Tab-separated table of C-alpha atoms and ligand atoms in Angstrom:
chain	number	residue	atom	x	y	z
A	1	UNK	CA	-0.309	12.011	-18.040
A	2	UNK	CA	-2.940	9.502	-18.600
A	3	UNK	CA	-6.945	9.256	-18.115
A	4	UNK	CA	-9.116	6.815	-18.078
A	5	UNK	CA	-12.519	6.943	-19.527
A	6	UNK	CA	-15.067	4.655	-18.194
A	7	UNK	CA	-18.892	4.369	-18.941
A	8	UNK	CA	-20.400	2.106	-15.906
A	9	UNK	CA	-23.491	0.468	-15.426
A	10	UNK	CA	-21.719	-3.294	-16.352
A	11	UNK	CA	-21.174	-6.213	-13.772
A	12	UNK	CA	-17.603	-7.549	-14.408
A	13	UNK	CA	-17.756	-10.672	-14.600
A	14	UNK	CA	-14.847	-13.503	-14.507
A	15	UNK	CA	-11.279	-14.193	-12.488
A	16	UNK	CA	-7.843	-11.981	-11.485
A	17	UNK	CA	-5.138	-13.176	-10.658
A	18	UNK	CA	-4.189	-10.826	-7.595
A	19	UNK	CA	0.005	-9.506	-8.111
A	20	UNK	CA	2.611	-9.330	-5.980
A	21	UNK	CA	1.842	-6.667	-2.999
A	22	UNK	CA	3.544	-3.497	-3.608
A	23	UNK	CA	3.929	-2.560	0.739
A	24	UNK	CA	5.351	-5.759	0.952
A	25	UNK	CA	7.802	-5.862	-2.604
A	26	UNK	CA	9.149	-1.943	-1.344
A	27	UNK	CA	10.579	-2.992	2.010
A	28	UNK	CA	12.002	-6.523	1.013
A	29	UNK	CA	13.945	-4.423	-1.619
A	30	UNK	CA	14.980	-2.041	0.634
A	31	UNK	CA	15.906	-5.852	3.100
A	32	UNK	CA	18.293	-6.164	0.416
A	33	UNK	CA	20.731	-3.762	0.922
A	34	UNK	CA	21.770	-6.012	4.429
A	35	UNK	CA	23.743	-8.024	3.088
A	36	UNK	CA	26.703	-7.581	-0.207
A	37	UNK	CA	25.148	-11.256	-1.515
A	38	UNK	CA	22.556	-11.809	-4.417
A	39	UNK	CA	18.937	-11.286	-2.730
A	40	UNK	CA	16.063	-12.191	-5.817
A	41	UNK	CA	12.672	-11.352	-5.215
A	42	UNK	CA	10.672	-12.760	-7.300
A	43	UNK	CA	6.286	-12.084	-7.615
A	44	UNK	CA	7.130	-8.190	-7.458
A	45	UNK	CA	4.205	-6.326	-9.236
A	46	UNK	CA	5.155	-3.966	-12.031
A	47	UNK	CA	4.576	-0.628	-10.682
A	48	UNK	CA	5.902	2.461	-11.173
A	49	UNK	CA	6.720	2.681	-7.194
A	50	UNK	CA	9.069	-0.241	-7.636
A	51	UNK	CA	10.846	1.645	-10.460
A	52	UNK	CA	11.413	4.712	-7.964
A	53	UNK	CA	12.884	2.411	-5.250
A	54	UNK	CA	15.277	0.514	-7.962
A	55	UNK	CA	16.403	4.006	-8.678
A	56	UNK	CA	17.004	5.580	-5.160
A	57	UNK	CA	18.927	1.680	-4.279
A	58	UNK	CA	21.333	2.299	-7.819
A	59	UNK	CA	21.935	5.930	-6.295
A	60	UNK	CA	23.324	4.262	-3.131
A	61	UNK	CA	25.350	2.074	-5.126
A	62	UNK	CA	23.019	-1.211	-5.161
A	63	UNK	CA	22.316	-2.998	-8.417
A	64	UNK	CA	19.077	-3.680	-9.546
A	65	UNK	CA	18.611	-5.479	-12.040
A	66	UNK	CA	14.943	-6.559	-13.320
A	67	UNK	CA	16.140	-10.064	-14.243
A	68	UNK	CA	12.635	-11.650	-15.616
A	69	UNK	CA	9.227	-10.100	-15.771
A	70	UNK	CA	8.230	-10.137	-11.988
A	71	UNK	CA	11.820	-10.946	-10.344
A	72	UNK	CA	14.711	-8.856	-9.599
A	73	UNK	CA	18.065	-9.167	-8.000
A	74	UNK	CA	19.555	-6.645	-5.976
A	75	UNK	CA	23.179	-7.291	-5.202
A	76	UNK	CA	24.091	-4.079	-2.485
A	77	UNK	CA	28.573	-4.374	-2.291
A	78	UNK	CA	29.694	-0.883	-1.344
A	79	UNK	CA	26.776	1.188	-0.385
A	80	UNK	CA	26.479	5.108	-0.038
A	81	UNK	CA	25.049	6.353	3.096
A	82	UNK	CA	23.282	9.330	1.269
A	83	UNK	CA	19.926	9.465	-0.002
A	84	UNK	CA	18.565	12.502	-1.496
A	85	UNK	CA	15.578	14.353	-1.199
A	86	UNK	CA	14.992	14.653	-5.319
A	87	UNK	CA	14.340	11.206	-5.016
A	88	UNK	CA	13.801	10.480	-1.380
A	89	UNK	CA	9.993	12.718	-1.843
A	90	UNK	CA	9.415	10.989	-5.013
A	91	UNK	CA	8.211	8.228	-2.608
A	92	UNK	CA	7.279	8.213	1.052
A	93	UNK	CA	8.146	4.123	1.795
A	94	UNK	CA	12.010	5.178	0.713
A	95	UNK	CA	12.391	6.154	4.351
A	96	UNK	CA	12.532	2.465	5.508
A	97	UNK	CA	16.021	2.534	3.411
A	98	UNK	CA	17.584	4.076	6.225
A	99	UNK	CA	17.560	1.151	8.898
A	100	UNK	CA	19.918	-1.274	6.244
A	101	UNK	CA	22.094	1.648	6.175
A	102	UNK	CA	22.243	1.439	9.775
A	103	UNK	CA	23.203	-1.689	10.526
A	104	UNK	CA	25.242	-2.221	6.546
A	105	UNK	CA	27.407	1.148	7.432
A	106	UNK	CA	26.361	2.705	11.011
A	107	UNK	CA	26.128	5.801	8.753
A	108	UNK	CA	22.567	7.299	7.583
A	109	UNK	CA	22.154	10.538	5.794
A	110	UNK	CA	17.725	10.355	3.790
A	111	UNK	CA	15.970	13.756	2.987
A	112	UNK	CA	12.798	13.859	5.365
A	113	UNK	CA	10.181	12.374	2.570
A	114	UNK	CA	7.719	15.849	3.211
A	115	UNK	CA	3.956	15.913	2.765
A	116	UNK	CA	1.443	13.440	1.778
A	117	UNK	CA	-2.079	14.317	0.582
A	118	UNK	CA	-3.628	11.465	3.064
A	119	UNK	CA	-2.538	13.564	5.942
A	120	UNK	CA	0.704	14.056	8.547
A	121	UNK	CA	2.814	11.196	8.059
A	122	UNK	CA	5.449	11.299	10.828
A	123	UNK	CA	8.659	9.355	11.000
A	124	UNK	CA	9.154	10.247	15.357
A	125	UNK	CA	8.811	6.741	15.590
A	126	UNK	CA	11.069	5.420	13.099
A	127	UNK	CA	13.476	7.832	14.837
A	128	UNK	CA	13.067	6.828	18.250
A	129	UNK	CA	13.798	2.982	17.400
A	130	UNK	CA	17.337	4.161	16.370
A	131	UNK	CA	18.100	6.578	18.823
A	132	UNK	CA	16.359	3.786	21.393
A	133	UNK	CA	19.420	1.295	19.609
A	134	UNK	CA	21.716	3.427	20.156
A	135	UNK	CA	22.300	5.995	17.362
A	136	UNK	CA	22.535	9.376	17.761
A	137	UNK	CA	19.461	11.221	15.165
A	138	UNK	CA	19.684	14.585	14.227
A	139	UNK	CA	17.674	16.665	11.733
A	140	UNK	CA	20.021	18.902	9.492
A	141	UNK	CA	18.765	21.243	6.658
A	142	UNK	CA	15.598	18.871	5.922
A	143	UNK	CA	17.715	15.380	6.253
A	144	UNK	CA	17.587	12.460	9.127
A	145	UNK	CA	21.391	12.253	9.592
A	146	UNK	CA	22.025	8.719	11.595
A	147	UNK	CA	24.924	7.899	13.299
A	148	UNK	CA	25.096	4.262	14.139
A	149	UNK	CA	28.471	4.006	15.117
A	150	UNK	CA	27.561	3.041	18.917
A	151	UNK	CA	24.318	0.524	17.244
A	152	UNK	CA	23.227	-1.921	19.997
A	153	UNK	CA	20.502	-4.565	20.615
A	154	UNK	CA	17.644	-2.815	23.108
A	155	UNK	CA	14.063	-3.051	24.903
A	156	UNK	CA	12.114	-0.380	22.577
A	157	UNK	CA	8.262	0.286	22.747
A	158	UNK	CA	6.944	1.867	19.163
A	159	UNK	CA	3.811	1.605	19.543
A	160	UNK	CA	2.168	5.422	17.990
A	161	UNK	CA	-0.937	7.962	18.921
A	162	UNK	CA	-2.448	5.871	16.266
A	163	UNK	CA	-1.376	2.077	17.189
A	164	UNK	CA	1.523	0.599	15.459
A	165	UNK	CA	3.914	1.565	12.727
A	166	UNK	CA	4.043	-0.708	9.529
A	167	UNK	CA	7.071	0.644	7.775
A	168	UNK	CA	8.392	2.573	11.229
A	169	UNK	CA	8.194	-1.150	12.532
A	170	UNK	CA	10.718	-3.006	9.435
A	171	UNK	CA	12.752	0.051	9.505
A	172	UNK	CA	13.270	-0.406	13.179
A	173	UNK	CA	13.768	-4.249	12.881
A	174	UNK	CA	16.195	-3.655	9.598
A	175	UNK	CA	18.774	-1.952	11.667
A	176	UNK	CA	18.366	-4.675	14.728
A	177	UNK	CA	19.146	-7.699	12.821
A	178	UNK	CA	22.329	-6.205	12.493
A	179	UNK	CA	23.063	-4.990	15.974
A	180	UNK	CA	24.563	-6.803	18.252
A	181	UNK	CA	22.901	-8.275	21.329
A	182	UNK	CA	19.195	-8.156	21.632
A	183	UNK	CA	16.186	-5.944	21.104
A	184	UNK	CA	12.868	-6.604	21.964
A	185	UNK	CA	10.375	-4.823	20.013
A	186	UNK	CA	6.463	-4.268	21.623
A	187	UNK	CA	3.378	-2.414	20.285
A	188	UNK	CA	5.200	-3.845	17.201
A	189	UNK	CA	3.433	-3.980	13.745
A	190	UNK	CA	1.385	-7.518	12.623
A	191	UNK	CA	0.731	-6.413	8.825
A	192	UNK	CA	0.997	-9.609	6.305
A	193	UNK	CA	3.905	-6.888	4.643
A	194	UNK	CA	5.300	-7.227	8.312
A	195	UNK	CA	5.585	-10.846	8.652
A	196	UNK	CA	6.778	-10.707	4.605
A	197	UNK	CA	9.836	-8.804	5.534
A	198	UNK	CA	10.413	-10.750	8.682
A	199	UNK	CA	10.441	-14.419	6.832
A	200	UNK	CA	12.920	-13.054	4.210
A	201	UNK	CA	15.416	-11.701	6.949
A	202	UNK	CA	15.481	-15.342	8.632
A	203	UNK	CA	16.267	-16.463	5.128
A	204	UNK	CA	18.929	-14.311	5.173
A	205	UNK	CA	20.199	-15.798	8.531
A	206	UNK	CA	18.530	-13.554	10.739
A	207	UNK	CA	17.195	-14.322	13.730
A	208	UNK	CA	13.588	-13.035	14.999
A	209	UNK	CA	11.309	-14.802	17.102
A	210	UNK	CA	7.487	-13.722	17.256
A	211	UNK	CA	6.831	-12.811	13.909
A	212	UNK	CA	3.558	-12.270	13.318
A	213	UNK	CA	2.414	-11.302	16.548
A	214	UNK	CA	3.472	-7.015	18.318
A	215	UNK	CA	5.930	-8.187	20.109
A	216	UNK	CA	9.235	-8.980	18.368
A	217	UNK	CA	13.027	-10.558	19.866
A	218	UNK	CA	15.598	-9.973	18.026
A	219	UNK	CA	18.513	-11.539	18.552
A	220	UNK	CA	22.220	-9.710	16.527
A	221	UNK	CA	24.286	-11.321	13.817
A	222	UNK	CA	27.192	-10.255	12.505
A	223	UNK	CA	26.174	-11.147	9.085
A	224	UNK	CA	23.040	-11.241	6.622
A	225	UNK	CA	23.424	-13.536	3.148
A	226	UNK	CA	21.472	-14.071	-0.115
A	227	UNK	CA	18.557	-15.461	-0.450
A	228	UNK	CA	15.137	-16.114	-2.956
A	229	UNK	CA	11.929	-14.665	-1.414
A	230	UNK	CA	8.603	-14.756	-3.413
A	231	UNK	CA	6.788	-11.820	-2.317
A	232	UNK	CA	2.715	-12.274	-0.816
A	233	UNK	CA	-0.159	-11.206	-2.954
A	234	UNK	CA	-1.501	-7.946	-2.081
A	235	UNK	CA	-3.871	-8.157	-0.236
A	236	UNK	CA	-5.423	-4.375	-0.947
A	237	UNK	CA	-4.880	-5.223	-4.769
A	238	UNK	CA	-7.121	-7.854	-4.166
A	239	UNK	CA	-9.967	-6.300	-2.420
A	240	UNK	CA	-9.910	-3.526	-4.327
A	241	UNK	CA	-11.230	-6.499	-7.166
A	242	UNK	CA	-13.800	-7.246	-4.752
A	243	UNK	CA	-15.084	-4.131	-4.075
A	244	UNK	CA	-15.550	-3.910	-7.697
A	245	UNK	CA	-17.405	-7.018	-8.210
A	246	UNK	CA	-19.568	-6.006	-4.797
A	247	UNK	CA	-20.067	-2.822	-6.226
A	248	UNK	CA	-21.412	-3.279	-9.952
A	249	UNK	CA	-23.354	-6.535	-9.262
A	250	UNK	CA	-20.983	-9.090	-10.413
A	251	UNK	CA	-19.092	-12.526	-10.158
A	252	UNK	CA	-15.650	-12.165	-9.621
A	253	UNK	CA	-13.283	-14.173	-8.431
A	254	UNK	CA	-9.829	-12.998	-7.212
A	255	UNK	CA	-6.933	-15.597	-7.095
A	256	UNK	CA	-4.163	-15.060	-4.797
A	257	UNK	CA	-6.882	-13.271	-2.324
A	258	UNK	CA	-5.433	-14.474	1.223
A	259	UNK	CA	-9.000	-15.196	3.626
A	260	UNK	CA	-6.259	-14.621	6.494
A	261	UNK	CA	-5.749	-11.515	5.587
A	262	UNK	CA	-8.584	-9.649	4.250
A	263	UNK	CA	-10.884	-10.868	7.346
A	264	UNK	CA	-11.899	-7.518	8.466
A	265	UNK	CA	-12.882	-6.732	5.088
A	266	UNK	CA	-14.587	-9.684	4.362
A	267	UNK	CA	-16.485	-9.936	8.039
A	268	UNK	CA	-17.644	-6.051	6.479
A	269	UNK	CA	-18.936	-7.117	3.476
A	270	UNK	CA	-21.065	-10.589	4.733
A	271	UNK	CA	-22.230	-7.473	7.404
A	272	UNK	CA	-23.297	-5.450	4.421
A	273	UNK	CA	-25.220	-8.830	2.583
A	274	UNK	CA	-22.521	-8.649	-0.133
A	275	UNK	CA	-22.175	-12.511	-1.103
A	276	UNK	CA	-18.760	-13.681	-0.611
A	277	UNK	CA	-17.242	-17.251	-1.072
A	278	UNK	CA	-14.189	-18.988	-0.457
A	279	UNK	CA	-13.961	-21.867	-3.220
A	280	UNK	CA	-10.302	-23.072	-2.926
A	281	UNK	CA	-7.648	-22.007	-0.267
A	282	UNK	CA	-6.001	-18.701	-1.253
A	283	UNK	CA	-9.403	-17.446	-3.904
A	284	UNK	CA	-12.002	-16.087	-2.948
A	285	UNK	CA	-15.054	-14.938	-5.202
A	286	UNK	CA	-18.152	-12.093	-5.155
A	287	UNK	CA	-21.408	-13.323	-6.185
A	288	UNK	CA	-23.143	-9.660	-5.831
A	289	UNK	CA	-24.537	-11.067	-9.386
A	290	UNK	CA	-27.195	-13.375	-6.886
A	291	UNK	CA	-30.071	-12.023	-5.571
A	292	UNK	CA	-29.331	-9.982	-1.533
A	293	UNK	CA	-30.032	-7.012	-0.629
A	294	UNK	CA	-27.535	-4.572	0.617
A	295	UNK	CA	-27.085	-2.896	3.671
A	296	UNK	CA	-25.609	-0.141	5.763
A	297	UNK	CA	-22.614	-0.307	7.918
A	298	UNK	CA	-20.387	0.904	10.365
A	299	UNK	CA	-17.035	0.780	9.614
A	300	UNK	CA	-13.508	1.550	11.625
A	301	UNK	CA	-10.108	1.258	10.480
A	302	UNK	CA	-7.106	0.182	12.427
A	303	UNK	CA	-4.034	-1.394	12.073
A	304	UNK	CA	-4.059	-4.845	11.135
A	305	UNK	CA	-6.051	-7.313	11.624
A	306	UNK	CA	-8.818	-4.577	11.999
A	307	UNK	CA	-10.241	-2.703	8.503
A	308	UNK	CA	-7.251	-1.561	6.870
A	309	UNK	CA	-7.162	2.221	5.912
A	310	UNK	CA	-5.918	1.135	2.018
A	311	UNK	CA	-9.102	0.283	1.878
A	312	UNK	CA	-11.493	2.366	3.325
A	313	UNK	CA	-11.922	4.954	0.204
A	314	UNK	CA	-12.844	1.478	-2.112
A	315	UNK	CA	-14.966	0.687	0.678
A	316	UNK	CA	-17.040	4.623	0.894
A	317	UNK	CA	-17.696	3.856	-2.678
A	318	UNK	CA	-19.789	1.056	-1.801
A	319	UNK	CA	-21.146	2.668	0.401
A	320	UNK	CA	-22.474	5.584	-1.290
A	321	UNK	CA	-24.511	2.467	-3.417
A	322	UNK	CA	-25.598	0.953	-0.749
A	323	UNK	CA	-28.993	1.994	1.081
A	324	UNK	CA	-29.374	3.645	3.953
A	325	UNK	CA	-26.509	5.162	6.366
A	326	UNK	CA	-23.015	4.042	6.593
A	327	UNK	CA	-20.381	5.890	8.748
A	328	UNK	CA	-16.888	5.144	8.256
A	329	UNK	CA	-14.880	6.278	10.529
A	330	UNK	CA	-10.605	6.723	9.964
A	331	UNK	CA	-8.330	6.117	13.649
A	332	UNK	CA	-5.151	5.513	11.107
A	333	UNK	CA	-4.897	8.406	8.360
A	334	UNK	CA	-7.685	10.489	9.740
A	335	UNK	CA	-7.784	13.095	7.337
A	336	UNK	CA	-7.455	10.599	4.698
A	337	UNK	CA	-11.411	11.191	2.630
A	338	UNK	CA	-9.520	12.743	-0.486
A	339	UNK	CA	-11.962	10.727	-2.314
A	340	UNK	CA	-15.238	12.286	-0.916
A	341	UNK	CA	-15.121	15.679	-2.877
A	342	UNK	CA	-14.867	13.425	-6.104
A	343	UNK	CA	-17.300	10.829	-5.270
A	344	UNK	CA	-19.746	14.605	-4.862
A	345	UNK	CA	-19.072	15.476	-7.904
A	346	UNK	CA	-20.956	12.313	-9.184
A	347	UNK	CA	-23.897	12.633	-6.506
A	348	UNK	CA	-23.126	10.696	-3.483
A	349	UNK	CA	-24.216	12.004	-0.604
A	350	UNK	CA	-21.095	11.949	2.336
A	351	UNK	CA	-20.607	14.164	4.899
A	352	UNK	CA	-17.508	14.170	6.991
A	353	UNK	CA	-17.854	15.017	10.328
A	354	UNK	CA	-13.907	14.791	12.060
A	355	UNK	CA	-12.612	11.906	10.868
A	356	UNK	CA	-15.941	10.312	10.059
A	357	UNK	CA	-17.000	9.828	6.614
A	358	UNK	CA	-21.224	9.598	6.866
A	359	UNK	CA	-22.338	8.196	3.888
A	360	UNK	CA	-26.613	8.162	2.305
A	361	UNK	CA	-26.709	5.267	0.203
A	362	UNK	CA	-28.164	6.446	-2.968
A	363	UNK	CA	-29.393	4.113	-5.594
A	364	UNK	CA	-26.925	5.048	-8.366
A	365	UNK	CA	-24.064	7.520	-8.929
A	366	UNK	CA	-23.690	9.686	-12.292
A	367	UNK	CA	-20.934	9.599	-14.017
A	368	UNK	CA	-18.212	12.866	-14.149
A	369	UNK	CA	-15.243	14.248	-14.873
A	370	UNK	CA	-13.169	13.387	-11.694
A	371	UNK	CA	-9.797	14.299	-10.553
A	372	UNK	CA	-7.428	11.308	-8.501
A	373	UNK	CA	-5.314	12.371	-6.169
A	374	UNK	CA	-3.720	9.437	-3.675
A	375	UNK	CA	-3.400	6.139	-5.086
A	376	UNK	CA	-6.683	4.348	-3.016
A	377	UNK	CA	-8.571	7.442	-3.480
A	378	UNK	CA	-8.195	7.104	-7.282
A	379	UNK	CA	-9.188	3.095	-6.377
A	380	UNK	CA	-12.611	4.361	-5.298
A	381	UNK	CA	-13.096	6.470	-7.859
A	382	UNK	CA	-12.344	3.605	-10.691
A	383	UNK	CA	-15.085	1.727	-8.566
A	384	UNK	CA	-18.093	4.500	-8.565
A	385	UNK	CA	-17.320	5.151	-11.728
A	386	UNK	CA	-17.359	1.044	-12.964
A	387	UNK	CA	-20.758	1.498	-11.017
A	388	UNK	CA	-22.613	4.847	-12.503
A	389	UNK	CA	-24.849	5.632	-14.789
A	390	UNK	CA	-22.845	6.946	-17.757
A	391	UNK	CA	-19.500	7.825	-18.307
A	392	UNK	CA	-16.380	9.375	-16.058
A	393	UNK	CA	-13.051	10.639	-17.259
A	394	UNK	CA	-10.840	10.129	-14.324
A	395	UNK	CA	-7.464	12.331	-14.260
A	396	UNK	CA	-4.127	12.161	-13.202
A	397	UNK	CA	-4.148	8.121	-13.619
A	398	UNK	CA	-0.641	8.474	-12.314
A	399	UNK	CA	-1.787	7.937	-9.209
A	400	UNK	CA	-3.142	4.086	-9.668
A	401	UNK	CA	0.387	3.126	-11.173
A	402	UNK	CA	1.720	3.517	-8.404
A	403	UNK	CA	0.100	0.168	-6.736
A	404	UNK	CA	-2.137	-1.208	-9.500
A	405	UNK	CA	0.141	-2.947	-12.462
A	406	UNK	CA	-2.500	-2.407	-15.121
A	407	UNK	CA	-5.758	-1.680	-13.552
A	408	UNK	CA	-7.213	-0.489	-16.928
A	409	UNK	CA	-6.447	-3.505	-18.923
A	410	UNK	CA	-7.320	-6.129	-15.971
A	411	UNK	CA	-10.512	-4.811	-15.436
A	412	UNK	CA	-11.306	-4.577	-19.242
A	413	UNK	CA	-11.013	-8.772	-18.877
A	414	UNK	CA	-13.523	-8.183	-16.388
A	415	UNK	CA	-15.872	-7.249	-19.014
A	416	UNK	CA	-15.125	-3.164	-18.160
A	417	UNK	CA	-15.209	-0.464	-20.084
A	418	UNK	CA	-12.537	1.243	-18.887
A	419	UNK	CA	-9.815	2.941	-21.380
A	420	UNK	CA	-6.679	5.489	-21.244
A	421	UNK	CA	-5.852	7.647	-22.978
A	422	UNK	CA	-4.162	10.690	-22.970
A	423	UNK	CA	-4.941	13.617	-21.488
A	424	UNK	CA	-5.319	15.367	-25.274
A	425	UNK	CA	-8.158	13.191	-26.061
A	426	UNK	CA	-10.281	14.362	-22.936
A	427	UNK	CA	-12.626	16.781	-23.701
A	428	UNK	CA	-11.091	20.364	-23.226
A	429	UNK	CA	-14.163	21.768	-21.220
A	430	UNK	CA	-14.786	18.239	-18.823
A	431	UNK	CA	-10.642	19.079	-17.644
A	432	UNK	CA	-9.751	20.506	-14.655
A	433	UNK	CA	-5.848	20.812	-15.741
B	501	EPU	N1	2.377	6.768	12.413
B	501	EPU	C1	3.647	7.793	13.656
B	501	EPU	N2	4.838	8.101	13.239
B	501	EPU	C2	5.366	7.330	12.728
B	501	EPU	C3	4.809	6.797	12.250
B	501	EPU	C4	3.515	6.278	12.250
B	501	EPU	O1	2.473	8.771	13.936
B	501	EPU	O2	6.897	7.593	12.876
B	501	EPU	C5	1.483	7.085	12.179
B	501	EPU	C6	0.979	7.569	11.020
B	501	EPU	O3	0.831	9.071	10.908
B	501	EPU	C7	-0.634	6.594	10.958
B	501	EPU	C8	-0.293	5.167	11.791
B	501	EPU	O4	1.159	5.641	12.895
B	501	EPU	O5	-1.566	7.314	11.960
B	501	EPU	C9	-0.189	4.005	10.907
B	501	EPU	O6	0.825	4.671	9.762
B	501	EPU	P1	2.074	3.812	9.553
B	501	EPU	O7	3.379	4.329	9.662
B	501	EPU	O8	1.804	2.478	9.376
B	501	EPU	O9	2.012	4.098	7.789
B	501	EPU	P2	3.154	3.897	6.479
B	501	EPU	O10	4.289	2.458	7.238
B	501	EPU	O11	4.459	4.487	6.590
B	501	EPU	C10	2.095	1.684	5.721
B	501	EPU	C11	1.690	1.850	3.956
B	501	EPU	C12	0.533	3.137	4.049
B	501	EPU	C13	-0.717	1.822	4.805
B	501	EPU	C14	0.050	2.613	6.069
B	501	EPU	C15	-1.008	1.760	6.805
B	501	EPU	C16	3.426	1.471	3.036
B	501	EPU	C17	4.500	1.572	1.570
B	501	EPU	N3	2.633	1.873	3.769
B	501	EPU	O12	2.564	2.937	4.961
B	501	EPU	O13	0.240	2.384	2.614
B	501	EPU	O14	-1.567	3.306	4.473
B	501	EPU	O15	1.018	1.543	6.143
B	501	EPU	O16	-1.254	0.315	6.793
B	501	EPU	O17	4.003	0.832	3.209
B	501	EPU	C18	-0.977	2.462	0.004
B	501	EPU	O18	-0.870	1.925	0.070
B	501	EPU	O19	-2.093	3.277	-0.820
B	501	EPU	C19	-0.805	2.909	1.823
B	501	EPU	C20	-0.417	4.527	1.947
């Protein structure tokens, strides 16, 4: 297992290109199972989660090949409906294989993915959607068994306690595109990643209206065909690098950052006093090197277009060095504060009150050995370490490799002092392993 050694207090400077969006690429891979023709997906990020998805799909019988560094070709001829626990547990997004399996085979047997450190991750809304489409759904021995012999279009409502569901919407949508009749999905998610999946499905011959809204209407078709699709840029990765520029007092240009996908973050950064520019379409530049005064803010995470839960931890790092009392409230995953105890090890003054983190901004943090717990918490620790005085060691960086392509090398290009080392290189007295 690798660790990062980070020496902080250096402003980041330079330009970085956003990779393809992980949370679009994963369901796009699953959608390729909807046809026996070849689907080519471009701009796929190089991430361990993508490799896990490819492995599961090969197990299901698909041919999944990386034909160029960021291009994958998927051909799903003969498929088996059975996705076992040892593969599914590695990556929760594999639940979105259910929809395509139901559509293609009228049957799916997929393991429940199990726990997740960011809190409970139920799939009741996915299953409610499949049942609404006429499927028989049962859970036996840790597996969801879906009998899709009577699959047909229907009127569905997919809103839950925390609003819409991103993967739930695409999962049900993927079953609906090959279901006879009309399906209406109310309270559908409208995340850019969901829109991207809709666009590829349309390119494959699906009939979907209302794309990008909370009401999708699907006219089922008999079959889909192959297509070539380019994954959208990763708004969360882009937002993380903008926040890295902000927290280090740097000047960072993020190419491929779409302002429309990041409106809530940009609004909060401006409210906070961080200078942000949009020099070109699909490009954002943070000018935290210019004189400015940062102010405490209130952030509430919500489904898109609200503030993304996937940027909450990184924002929390920025707030921990922003004067005043900031409040970050999680309305999507109310327990998603694994980064807080680790930021506290770096001196951050943060109290958790129910679903909120109350952050008292300090002039600076101090480097410390910390432990990565999940993808976005790890990103927050990297940001905090880049801004902290002194040296930090971040353990279990495999979490960050799930969702950020070569973050250490990319940050180095911006002038960061960050090294990837084997765990043995970490002084024993600092290690928590
Ligand atoms: N929910 C239910 N029932 C369901 C499904 C969801 O109650 O059947 C609840 C969840 O517990 C949560 C809320 O609905 O409170 C929203 O969850 P959602 O289903 O939208 O999450 P997801 O689709 O499973 C995706 C991303 C997450 C991201 C969330 C929210 C992927 C692979 N994952 O998960 O990304 O946090 O949407 O935007 O697309 C990450 O990248 O670090 C990550 C965790």
